[in-house]
PDB file of C-alpha atoms in Angstrom:
ATOM      1  CA  MET A  24      12.703 -10.378   1.075  1.00 51.00           C
ATOM      2  CA  ASN A  25      11.644 -13.862  -0.050  1.00 57.00           C
ATOM      3  CA  TYR A  26       7.943 -14.422  -0.639  1.00 77.00           C
ATOM      4  CA  VAL A  27       8.282 -17.710  -2.525  1.00 85.00           C
ATOM      5  CA  ARG A  28       6.813 -19.654   0.398  1.00 84.00           C
ATOM      6  CA  ALA A  29       3.769 -17.374   0.484  1.00 84.00           C
ATOM      7  CA  LEU A  30       3.254 -17.958  -3.241  1.00 87.00           C
ATOM      8  CA  LYS A  31       3.441 -21.727  -2.776  1.00 89.00           C
ATOM      9  CA  ILE A  32       0.916 -21.664   0.084  1.00 90.00           C
ATOM     10  CA  CYS A  33      -1.539 -19.637  -2.014  1.00 88.00           C
ATOM     11  CA  GLU A  34      -1.149 -21.975  -4.995  1.00 89.00           C
ATOM     12  CA  GLU A  35      -1.713 -25.035  -2.790  1.00 89.00           C
ATOM     13  CA  SER A  36      -4.790 -23.458  -1.208  1.00 89.00           C
ATOM     14  CA  LEU A  37      -6.183 -22.581  -4.634  1.00 86.00           C
ATOM     15  CA  SER A  38      -5.752 -26.145  -5.877  1.00 86.00           C
ATOM     16  CA  GLN A  39      -7.828 -27.354  -2.911  1.00 85.00           C
ATOM     17  CA  SER A  40     -10.587 -24.747  -3.231  1.00 77.00           C
ATOM     18  CA  GLY A  41     -12.416 -26.313  -6.166  1.00 75.00           C
ATOM     19  CA  PRO A  42     -13.407 -24.620  -9.450  1.00 75.00           C
ATOM     20  CA  GLU A  43     -16.695 -23.077  -8.286  1.00 77.00           C
ATOM     21  CA  PRO A  44     -16.690 -19.265  -7.824  1.00 73.00           C
ATOM     22  CA  THR A  45     -17.089 -18.862  -4.060  1.00 83.00           C
ATOM     23  CA  GLN A  46     -16.041 -16.079  -1.677  1.00 84.00           C
ATOM     24  CA  TYR A  47     -13.353 -18.387  -0.311  1.00 85.00           C
ATOM     25  CA  ARG A  48     -11.915 -18.994  -3.791  1.00 88.00           C
ATOM     26  CA  SER A  49     -12.033 -15.261  -4.534  1.00 90.00           C
ATOM     27  CA  ALA A  50     -10.089 -14.527  -1.349  1.00 90.00           C
ATOM     28  CA  ILE A  51      -7.448 -17.148  -2.206  1.00 91.00           C
ATOM     29  CA  LEU A  52      -7.108 -15.795  -5.757  1.00 92.00           C
ATOM     30  CA  GLY A  53      -6.710 -12.272  -4.377  1.00 92.00           C
ATOM     31  CA  MET A  54      -4.012 -13.377  -1.948  1.00 93.00           C
ATOM     32  CA  LEU A  55      -2.316 -15.267  -4.777  1.00 93.00           C
ATOM     33  CA  GLY A  56      -2.318 -12.022  -6.750  1.00 93.00           C
ATOM     34  CA  ASN A  57      -0.652 -10.232  -3.834  1.00 92.00           C
ATOM     35  CA  ALA A  58       1.970 -12.989  -3.557  1.00 92.00           C
ATOM     36  CA  LEU A  59       2.668 -12.742  -7.302  1.00 94.00           C
ATOM     37  CA  LEU A  60       3.253  -8.999  -6.961  1.00 93.00           C
ATOM     38  CA  LEU A  61       5.623  -9.539  -4.031  1.00 88.00           C
ATOM     39  CA  ASN A  62       7.512 -12.094  -6.130  1.00 91.00           C
ATOM     40  CA  GLY A  63       7.986  -9.657  -9.012  1.00 92.00           C
ATOM     41  CA  ASP A  64       5.047 -10.588 -11.263  1.00 95.00           C
ATOM     42  CA  PRO A  65       2.735  -7.528 -11.370  1.00 96.00           C
ATOM     43  CA  ALA A  66       1.046  -8.673 -14.596  1.00 96.00           C
ATOM     44  CA  GLY A  67       0.162 -11.977 -12.910  1.00 96.00           C
ATOM     45  CA  CYS A  68      -1.155 -10.030  -9.937  1.00 96.00           C
ATOM     46  CA  VAL A  69      -3.487  -7.953 -12.118  1.00 97.00           C
ATOM     47  CA  ARG A  70      -4.744 -11.056 -13.914  1.00 96.00           C
ATOM     48  CA  ARG A  71      -5.440 -13.012 -10.720  1.00 95.00           C
ATOM     49  CA  VAL A  72      -7.060 -10.150  -8.780  1.00 96.00           C
ATOM     50  CA  ILE A  73      -9.413  -9.329 -11.668  1.00 96.00           C
ATOM     51  CA  GLU A  74     -10.258 -13.048 -11.878  1.00 93.00           C
ATOM     52  CA  ALA A  75     -10.848 -13.087  -8.115  1.00 93.00           C
ATOM     53  CA  GLY A  76     -13.160 -10.080  -8.351  1.00 93.00           C
ATOM     54  CA  GLY A  77     -15.232 -11.611 -11.123  1.00 92.00           C
ATOM     55  CA  GLY A  78     -14.154  -8.993 -13.670  1.00 92.00           C
ATOM     56  CA  PRO A  79     -12.986  -5.367 -13.742  1.00 90.00           C
ATOM     57  CA  GLU A  80     -16.014  -4.168 -11.749  1.00 89.00           C
ATOM     58  CA  MET A  81     -15.066  -6.512  -8.879  1.00 91.00           C
ATOM     59  CA  PRO A  82     -18.612  -7.818  -8.174  1.00 90.00           C
ATOM     60  CA  ALA A  83     -17.295 -10.923  -6.392  1.00 90.00           C
ATOM     61  CA  PHE A  84     -15.680  -8.866  -3.624  1.00 89.00           C
ATOM     62  CA  GLU A  85     -17.798  -7.644  -0.736  1.00 86.00           C
ATOM     63  CA  GLU A  86     -18.244  -3.872  -0.838  1.00 83.00           C
ATOM     64  CA  PRO A  87     -16.318  -3.106   2.400  1.00 81.00           C
ATOM     65  CA  LEU A  88     -13.237  -4.897   1.011  1.00 85.00           C
ATOM     66  CA  ARG A  89     -13.379  -3.730  -2.604  1.00 90.00           C
ATOM     67  CA  ALA A  90     -11.123  -0.705  -2.028  1.00 89.00           C
ATOM     68  CA  LEU A  91      -8.438  -3.006  -0.580  1.00 90.00           C
ATOM     69  CA  TRP A  92      -8.199  -5.037  -3.794  1.00 93.00           C
ATOM     70  CA  LEU A  93      -8.421  -1.957  -6.005  1.00 94.00           C
ATOM     71  CA  ARG A  94      -5.496  -0.487  -4.088  1.00 93.00           C
ATOM     72  CA  LEU A  95      -3.557  -3.707  -4.785  1.00 94.00           C
ATOM     73  CA  LEU A  96      -4.288  -3.354  -8.506  1.00 96.00           C
ATOM     74  CA  THR A  97      -3.057   0.240  -8.343  1.00 96.00           C
ATOM     75  CA  GLY A  98       0.258  -0.912  -6.905  1.00 94.00           C
ATOM     76  CA  ALA A  99       0.582  -3.709  -9.465  1.00 96.00           C
ATOM     77  CA  GLU A 100       0.020  -1.341 -12.398  1.00 97.00           C
ATOM     78  CA  LEU A 101       2.593   1.081 -10.977  1.00 95.00           C
ATOM     79  CA  ALA A 102       5.043  -1.815 -10.618  1.00 95.00           C
ATOM     80  CA  ARG A 103       4.744  -2.562 -14.318  1.00 94.00           C
ATOM     81  CA  GLY A 104       4.958   1.106 -15.262  1.00 94.00           C
ATOM     82  CA  ASP A 105       1.378   1.750 -16.382  1.00 96.00           C
ATOM     83  CA  VAL A 106       0.542   4.963 -14.516  1.00 95.00           C
ATOM     84  CA  ALA A 107      -2.665   5.558 -16.496  1.00 95.00           C
ATOM     85  CA  ALA A 108      -4.041   2.142 -15.495  1.00 96.00           C
ATOM     86  CA  ALA A 109      -2.949   2.724 -11.904  1.00 96.00           C
ATOM     87  CA  GLU A 110      -4.780   6.047 -11.855  1.00 95.00           C
ATOM     88  CA  MET A 111      -7.915   4.346 -13.164  1.00 96.00           C
ATOM     89  CA  TRP A 112      -7.851   1.731 -10.383  1.00 95.00           C
ATOM     90  CA  ALA A 113      -7.126   4.409  -7.762  1.00 93.00           C
ATOM     91  CA  GLY A 114     -10.182   6.332  -8.979  1.00 93.00           C
ATOM     92  CA  ARG A 115     -12.293   3.202  -8.652  1.00 92.00           C
ATOM     93  CA  ALA A 116     -10.934   2.648  -5.149  1.00 91.00           C
ATOM     94  CA  ALA A 117     -12.108   6.135  -4.175  1.00 89.00           C
ATOM     95  CA  SER A 118     -15.526   5.471  -5.729  1.00 88.00           C
ATOM     96  CA  ALA A 119     -15.813   2.176  -3.832  1.00 84.00           C
ATOM     97  CA  VAL A 120     -15.832   3.942  -0.454  1.00 83.00           C
ATOM     98  CA  SER A 121     -19.371   3.925   0.933  1.00 75.00           C
ATOM     99  CA  PRO A 122     -21.032   7.177   2.080  1.00 70.00           C
ATOM    100  CA  ASP A 123     -20.601   6.423   5.800  1.00 73.00           C
ATOM    101  CA  ARG A 124     -16.852   5.984   5.139  1.00 69.00           C
ATOM    102  CA  PRO A 125     -15.720   3.368   7.687  1.00 75.00           C
ATOM    103  CA  PRO A 126     -12.133   4.292   8.618  1.00 76.00           C
ATOM    104  CA  GLY A 127     -10.566   1.088   7.340  1.00 78.00           C
ATOM    105  CA  GLN A 128     -12.368   1.238   4.007  1.00 81.00           C
ATOM    106  CA  LEU A 129     -11.389   4.868   3.507  1.00 83.00           C
ATOM    107  CA  GLY A 130      -7.850   4.010   4.503  1.00 86.00           C
ATOM    108  CA  PHE A 131      -7.435   1.588   1.612  1.00 87.00           C
ATOM    109  CA  ALA A 132      -8.657   4.092  -0.975  1.00 87.00           C
ATOM    110  CA  LEU A 133      -6.307   6.884   0.091  1.00 89.00           C
ATOM    111  CA  PRO A 134      -2.953   5.042  -0.307  1.00 88.00           C
ATOM    112  CA  ALA A 135      -3.896   4.176  -3.886  1.00 90.00           C
ATOM    113  CA  ARG A 136      -4.246   7.890  -4.588  1.00 91.00           C
ATOM    114  CA  ALA A 137      -1.025   8.651  -2.711  1.00 92.00           C
ATOM    115  CA  GLU A 138       0.976   6.072  -4.651  1.00 92.00           C
ATOM    116  CA  VAL A 139      -0.175   7.449  -8.010  1.00 93.00           C
ATOM    117  CA  HIS A 140       0.713  11.007  -7.032  1.00 92.00           C
ATOM    118  CA  LEU A 141       4.058   9.836  -5.667  1.00 91.00           C
ATOM    119  CA  THR A 142       5.085   9.001  -9.241  1.00 90.00           C
ATOM    120  CA  ARG A 143       4.658  12.712 -10.035  1.00 87.00           C
ATOM    121  CA  ASP A 144       6.590  13.941  -6.981  1.00 84.00           C
ATOM    122  CA  ASP A 145       3.718  16.214  -5.932  1.00 83.00           C
ATOM    123  CA  ALA A 146       2.460  17.239  -2.498  1.00 87.00           C
ATOM    124  CA  VAL A 147      -0.882  15.449  -2.880  1.00 91.00           C
ATOM    125  CA  ALA A 148       0.894  12.143  -2.210  1.00 93.00           C
ATOM    126  CA  ALA A 149       1.986  13.221   1.266  1.00 93.00           C
ATOM    127  CA  GLU A 150      -1.428  14.585   2.227  1.00 93.00           C
ATOM    128  CA  ALA A 151      -3.274  11.472   1.014  1.00 92.00           C
ATOM    129  CA  ALA A 152      -0.838   9.168   2.809  1.00 93.00           C
ATOM    130  CA  CYS A 153      -1.217  11.119   6.066  1.00 95.00           C
ATOM    131  CA  GLU A 154      -5.011  10.922   5.767  1.00 93.00           C
ATOM    132  CA  ALA A 155      -4.704   7.178   5.189  1.00 92.00           C
ATOM    133  CA  ALA A 156      -2.495   6.788   8.264  1.00 94.00           C
ATOM    134  CA  ALA A 157      -5.058   8.664  10.375  1.00 94.00           C
ATOM    135  CA  ALA A 158      -7.873   6.487   9.016  1.00 91.00           C
ATOM    136  CA  PHE A 159      -5.977   3.269   9.767  1.00 93.00           C
ATOM    137  CA  CYS A 160      -5.105   4.577  13.232  1.00 94.00           C
ATOM    138  CA  ALA A 161      -8.807   5.222  13.907  1.00 91.00           C
ATOM    139  CA  ALA A 162      -9.615   1.720  12.639  1.00 90.00           C
ATOM    140  CA  ARG A 163      -6.878   0.223  14.866  1.00 94.00           C
ATOM    141  CA  MET A 164      -5.020  -1.309  11.919  1.00 94.00           C
ATOM    142  CA  PRO A 165      -1.382  -0.623  12.914  1.00 95.00           C
ATOM    143  CA  LEU A 166       0.297  -2.586  10.128  1.00 93.00           C
ATOM    144  CA  HIS A 167      -1.591  -0.660   7.444  1.00 93.00           C
ATOM    145  CA  GLU A 168      -1.025   2.575   9.349  1.00 95.00           C
ATOM    146  CA  ALA A 169       2.706   1.870   9.315  1.00 95.00           C
ATOM    147  CA  THR A 170       2.654   1.305   5.554  1.00 93.00           C
ATOM    148  CA  ALA A 171       0.813   4.598   5.044  1.00 94.00           C
ATOM    149  CA  ARG A 172       3.329   6.425   7.230  1.00 95.00           C
ATOM    150  CA  LEU A 173       6.174   4.922   5.207  1.00 94.00           C
ATOM    151  CA  THR A 174       4.587   6.315   2.024  1.00 93.00           C
ATOM    152  CA  ALA A 175       3.989   9.674   3.741  1.00 94.00           C
ATOM    153  CA  GLY A 176       7.595   9.880   4.876  1.00 94.00           C
ATOM    154  CA  ILE A 177       8.944   9.205   1.393  1.00 93.00           C
ATOM    155  CA  ALA A 178       6.476  11.648  -0.194  1.00 93.00           C
ATOM    156  CA  MET A 179       7.314  14.422   2.286  1.00 94.00           C
ATOM    157  CA  SER A 180      11.039  14.036   1.709  1.00 92.00           C
ATOM    158  CA  ILE A 181      10.506  14.551  -2.027  1.00 90.00           C
ATOM    159  CA  VAL A 182       8.722  17.897  -1.552  1.00 88.00           C
ATOM    160  CA  ASP A 183      11.282  19.341   0.893  1.00 88.00           C
ATOM    161  CA  ARG A 184       9.420  18.468   4.091  1.00 92.00           C
ATOM    162  CA  GLN A 185      12.248  16.334   5.435  1.00 91.00           C
ATOM    163  CA  SER A 186      11.699  16.898   9.151  1.00 93.00           C
ATOM    164  CA  GLU A 187       8.039  15.906   8.877  1.00 94.00           C
ATOM    165  CA  GLY A 188       8.998  12.973   6.686  1.00 94.00           C
ATOM    166  CA  LEU A 189      11.517  11.744   9.244  1.00 95.00           C
ATOM    167  CA  ALA A 190       8.838  11.853  11.965  1.00 95.00           C
ATOM    168  CA  GLN A 191       6.496   9.784   9.783  1.00 95.00           C
ATOM    169  CA  LEU A 192       9.233   7.236   9.083  1.00 95.00           C
ATOM    170  CA  GLU A 193      10.098   6.981  12.773  1.00 96.00           C
ATOM    171  CA  ARG A 194       6.456   6.318  13.619  1.00 96.00           C
ATOM    172  CA  GLY A 195       6.175   3.780  10.804  1.00 95.00           C
ATOM    173  CA  THR A 196       9.289   1.953  11.989  1.00 95.00           C
ATOM    174  CA  ALA A 197       7.927   1.746  15.537  1.00 96.00           C
ATOM    175  CA  LEU A 198       4.559   0.444  14.324  1.00 96.00           C
ATOM    176  CA  PHE A 199       6.160  -2.199  12.109  1.00 94.00           C
ATOM    177  CA  THR A 200       8.318  -3.298  15.039  1.00 95.00           C
ATOM    178  CA  GLY A 201       5.267  -3.500  17.305  1.00 95.00           C
ATOM    179  CA  CYS A 202       3.526  -5.711  14.738  1.00 94.00           C
ATOM    180  CA  GLY A 203       6.509  -8.024  14.480  1.00 92.00           C
ATOM    181  CA  ALA A 204       7.069  -7.038  10.826  1.00 89.00           C
ATOM    182  CA  THR A 205      10.851  -7.054  11.112  1.00 89.00           C
ATOM    183  CA  ALA A 206      11.652  -6.787   7.408  1.00 85.00           C
ATOM    184  CA  LEU A 207       9.282  -3.861   6.928  1.00 86.00           C
ATOM    185  CA  SER A 208      10.658  -2.182  10.043  1.00 90.00           C
ATOM    186  CA  GLU A 209      14.155  -2.468   8.568  1.00 91.00           C
ATOM    187  CA  LEU A 210      12.900  -1.041   5.262  1.00 90.00           C
ATOM    188  CA  ALA A 211      11.347   1.977   7.007  1.00 90.00           C
ATOM    189  CA  ASP A 212      14.537   2.454   9.033  1.00 91.00           C
ATOM    190  CA  GLN A 213      16.616   2.389   5.832  1.00 92.00           C
ATOM    191  CA  GLU A 214      14.385   5.068   4.308  1.00 91.00           C
ATOM    192  CA  HIS A 215      14.813   7.105   7.485  1.00 92.00           C
ATOM    193  CA  HIS A 216      18.605   6.933   7.113  1.00 92.00           C
ATOM    194  CA  HIS A 217      18.391   7.925   3.437  1.00 89.00           C
ATOM    195  CA  VAL A 218      16.217  10.950   4.185  1.00 89.00           C
ATOM    196  CA  ALA A 219      18.323  11.941   7.198  1.00 90.00           C
ATOM    197  CA  ALA A 220      21.476  11.826   5.066  1.00 87.00           C
ATOM    198  CA  ARG A 221      19.916  14.321   2.635  1.00 79.00           C
ATOM    199  CA  THR A 222      18.587  16.629   5.365  1.00 72.00           C
ATOM    200  CA  PRO A 223      20.760  19.677   6.143  1.00 67.00           C
ATOM    201  CA  PRO A 224      21.513  20.271   9.840  1.00 63.00           C
ATOM    202  CA  PRO A 225      19.433  22.955  11.592  1.00 59.00           C
ATOM    203  CA  THR A 226      20.902  26.447  11.539  1.00 55.00           C
ATOM    204  CA  THR A 227      22.003  27.926  14.845  1.00 54.00           C
ATOM    205  CA  GLY A 228      21.844  31.575  13.849  1.00 53.00           C
ATOM    206  CA  ILE A 229      25.599  31.963  14.401  1.00 52.00           C
ATOM    207  CA  THR A 230      27.575  33.319  11.467  1.00 49.00           C
ATOM    208  CA  PRO A 231      30.617  31.120  10.686  1.00 49.00           C
ATOM    209  CA  GLY A 232      33.912  32.724  11.697  1.00 49.00           C
ATOM    210  CA  ILE A 233      32.408  35.024  14.326  1.00 42.00           C
TER     211      ILE A 233
END
């Protein structure tokens, strides 16, 4: 996938935003960080998102959106191989969820946790990703739900829950397609094929040769 155009748009928008720290500038810096990550620069992503948030505590981001940006930092740290830093940001994402737990806000905290646990190949990743998918479904955020189901499908396949993982990947593919996210739909479909190829066929109860 080519995200160079997205990076250029963010850079152009930033140059027009002025130097003053405003919510608009913070949003542009955050999106620039996301574009940097998509273009293979996770260190640049971390730098820009922390700048956008006004520092590691993220005071410049509104509370309902803070978990979203902390989840992005989690992914960026994982992309550059710093699992300890990723775990720290994932913990902050969980702490950023307000007591009334709006579904969308909760949804952004859970994938961060899932992605960290996915590096350890443990079952917590699948459970967190499924919870995130349910939260995004309740919030009517199908694109984010699809992403969570993609993570859940991969995580389930790692812990020998292939049939459940295939169902998650099928649902994710359908959601991506419904959102018009063709490239992501193809990615989810590719993962489905990979998992299906590793899944043994169901037994019929008939002994071979009889």
